[in-house]
XYZ file of C-alpha atoms in Angstrom:
178
model
C 0.000 0.000 0.000
C 1.196 3.441 -0.810
C 1.972 5.874 2.000
C 0.930 3.973 5.130
C 1.089 6.172 8.211
C 3.775 5.822 10.796
C 3.004 4.383 14.211
C 2.626 7.818 15.802
C -0.870 8.071 14.280
C -2.675 4.974 15.593
C -5.748 3.525 13.905
C -5.469 5.823 10.886
C -4.806 4.847 7.295
C -3.213 7.404 5.052
C -2.663 6.947 1.378
C -1.912 8.992 -1.686
C -4.606 9.216 -4.326
C -5.770 5.618 -3.919
C -8.636 3.965 -5.714
C -10.100 0.926 -7.451
C -12.946 0.242 -9.823
C -15.922 -1.276 -8.047
C -17.058 -4.249 -10.126
C -20.534 -4.394 -8.657
C -23.091 -3.157 -11.154
C -25.531 -2.900 -8.267
C -23.530 -0.250 -6.416
C -24.802 2.687 -8.459
C -28.382 1.396 -8.237
C -28.183 0.902 -4.481
C -26.578 4.291 -3.989
C -29.026 6.244 -6.125
C -32.279 4.415 -5.423
C -34.485 7.022 -3.717
C -36.804 4.448 -2.137
C -34.078 2.391 -0.515
C -32.652 2.851 2.953
C -29.391 3.755 1.210
C -31.248 6.546 -0.594
C -32.510 8.102 2.625
C -29.057 7.747 4.140
C -27.617 9.509 1.083
C -29.993 12.408 1.616
C -29.065 12.589 5.304
C -25.353 12.570 4.398
C -25.796 15.798 2.401
C -23.250 15.088 -0.308
C -22.744 18.021 -2.686
C -22.952 15.491 -5.552
C -23.166 11.707 -5.571
C -20.070 9.907 -6.819
C -19.430 6.200 -7.353
C -16.224 4.316 -7.914
C -17.649 2.977 -11.178
C -17.222 6.406 -12.763
C -13.810 7.282 -11.294
C -11.195 7.674 -14.059
C -8.368 5.509 -12.771
C -6.478 5.706 -16.068
C -6.056 9.453 -15.550
C -4.649 8.833 -12.056
C -2.107 6.014 -12.320
C -0.819 6.657 -8.782
C -4.142 5.537 -7.332
C -3.777 2.336 -5.305
C -6.697 0.250 -6.562
C -6.093 -2.573 -4.112
C -6.352 -0.251 -1.122
C -9.605 1.309 -2.329
C -10.880 -2.214 -2.997
C -10.267 -2.901 0.672
C -11.800 0.397 1.808
C -14.979 -0.048 -0.251
C -15.848 -3.031 1.973
C -16.196 -0.495 4.844
C -14.316 -2.675 7.330
C -12.471 0.442 8.497
C -15.827 1.752 9.745
C -16.499 -1.406 11.740
C -13.003 -1.050 13.238
C -13.572 2.685 13.792
C -10.467 3.519 11.788
C -9.854 6.701 9.825
C -8.831 7.343 6.221
C -6.659 10.262 5.136
C -6.674 11.215 1.467
C -3.530 13.166 0.661
C -2.671 14.777 -2.651
C -2.547 17.917 -4.725
C -5.721 19.776 -5.740
C -7.605 18.056 -8.532
C -6.297 14.556 -7.863
C -9.618 13.005 -6.854
C -9.535 13.157 -3.056
C -13.028 14.627 -2.702
C -14.355 12.291 -5.377
C -12.945 9.209 -3.636
C -14.117 10.391 -0.209
C -17.632 10.916 -1.555
C -17.667 7.581 -3.395
C -16.449 5.666 -0.332
C -18.955 7.444 1.892
C -21.805 6.836 -0.584
C -20.918 3.136 -0.538
C -21.058 3.256 3.262
C -24.576 4.741 2.996
C -25.592 1.943 0.631
C -24.325 -0.557 3.206
C -26.464 0.995 5.942
C -23.948 3.169 7.779
C -24.873 6.607 9.114
C -22.733 9.142 7.246
C -22.434 12.926 7.153
C -20.377 14.938 4.666
C -19.058 18.410 5.529
C -16.687 20.776 3.878
C -14.531 21.519 6.892
C -15.221 25.259 6.729
C -18.981 24.545 6.826
C -18.585 22.343 9.903
C -16.421 24.923 11.667
C -19.023 27.607 10.923
C -21.809 25.349 12.223
C -19.804 24.593 15.372
C -19.168 28.289 16.068
C -22.830 29.144 15.479
C -23.940 26.264 17.719
C -21.568 27.435 20.447
C -22.924 30.975 20.204
C -26.518 29.684 20.322
C -25.746 27.320 23.222
C -26.572 24.269 21.093
C -23.008 22.995 20.724
C -23.580 19.898 22.868
C -26.648 18.977 20.810
C -24.684 19.265 17.537
C -21.817 17.280 19.031
C -24.268 14.567 20.132
C -25.689 14.407 16.589
C -22.205 13.983 15.171
C -21.411 11.297 17.754
C -24.286 9.165 16.403
C -22.589 8.863 13.012
C -20.636 5.846 11.820
C -18.617 7.948 9.348
C -17.873 11.669 9.255
C -16.356 13.046 6.046
C -14.358 16.268 6.407
C -13.566 17.560 2.941
C -10.935 20.191 2.217
C -9.371 19.934 5.669
C -6.436 22.323 5.833
C -7.225 24.281 2.671
C -8.794 27.226 4.481
C -7.436 28.385 7.830
C -9.891 28.438 10.729
C -10.034 30.893 13.604
C -8.548 29.812 16.925
C -12.022 29.146 18.331
C -13.075 27.260 15.202
C -9.930 25.136 15.280
C -10.494 24.314 18.965
C -14.119 23.293 18.328
C -13.108 21.162 15.338
C -10.385 19.527 17.424
C -13.004 18.738 20.074
C -15.222 17.011 17.494
C -12.315 15.041 16.033
C -10.955 13.986 19.423
C -14.444 12.921 20.544
C -14.755 10.824 17.372
C -11.494 8.994 18.093
C -12.180 5.242 18.332
C -15.942 5.915 18.169
C -16.623 7.292 14.679
C -14.591 6.814 11.515
C -13.369 9.897 9.683
C -12.390 10.501 6.079
């Protein structure tokens, strides 16, 4: 596997631009079926757009580790409460892969929520100001998978960073993160 983390970051998998083609023709149907439980979970996840691994262009990204994504698509990391870090330059497919993996998790019955990190930080600050921070934190704690997209691209305020750290540290060994 490409780019495994060192031992100083326990229970976290990091990889560079990894992916594999999902051979299941049923994945797209299960993910997009509005009447299925996966469909309602997709709506609750609030993805900006739905992505599947079937439509990911692996030929354009030869550095993608297909075997690792093949392992991740089984969602065993969620059962183990492990995390996935997608690392790469802008435009390399990190958001696409995160969304596709999370959509597969929805199709498999996991509770998922997608946030652009700046949106979550804003929601956390607003919740703190409205004295509803603990309620929002409790909602996030009920998730099986929390996707934080664009982490590190936009700097957060000191308060925002502290609130985000609180959410991430609370999720440790309880909720998987991408």
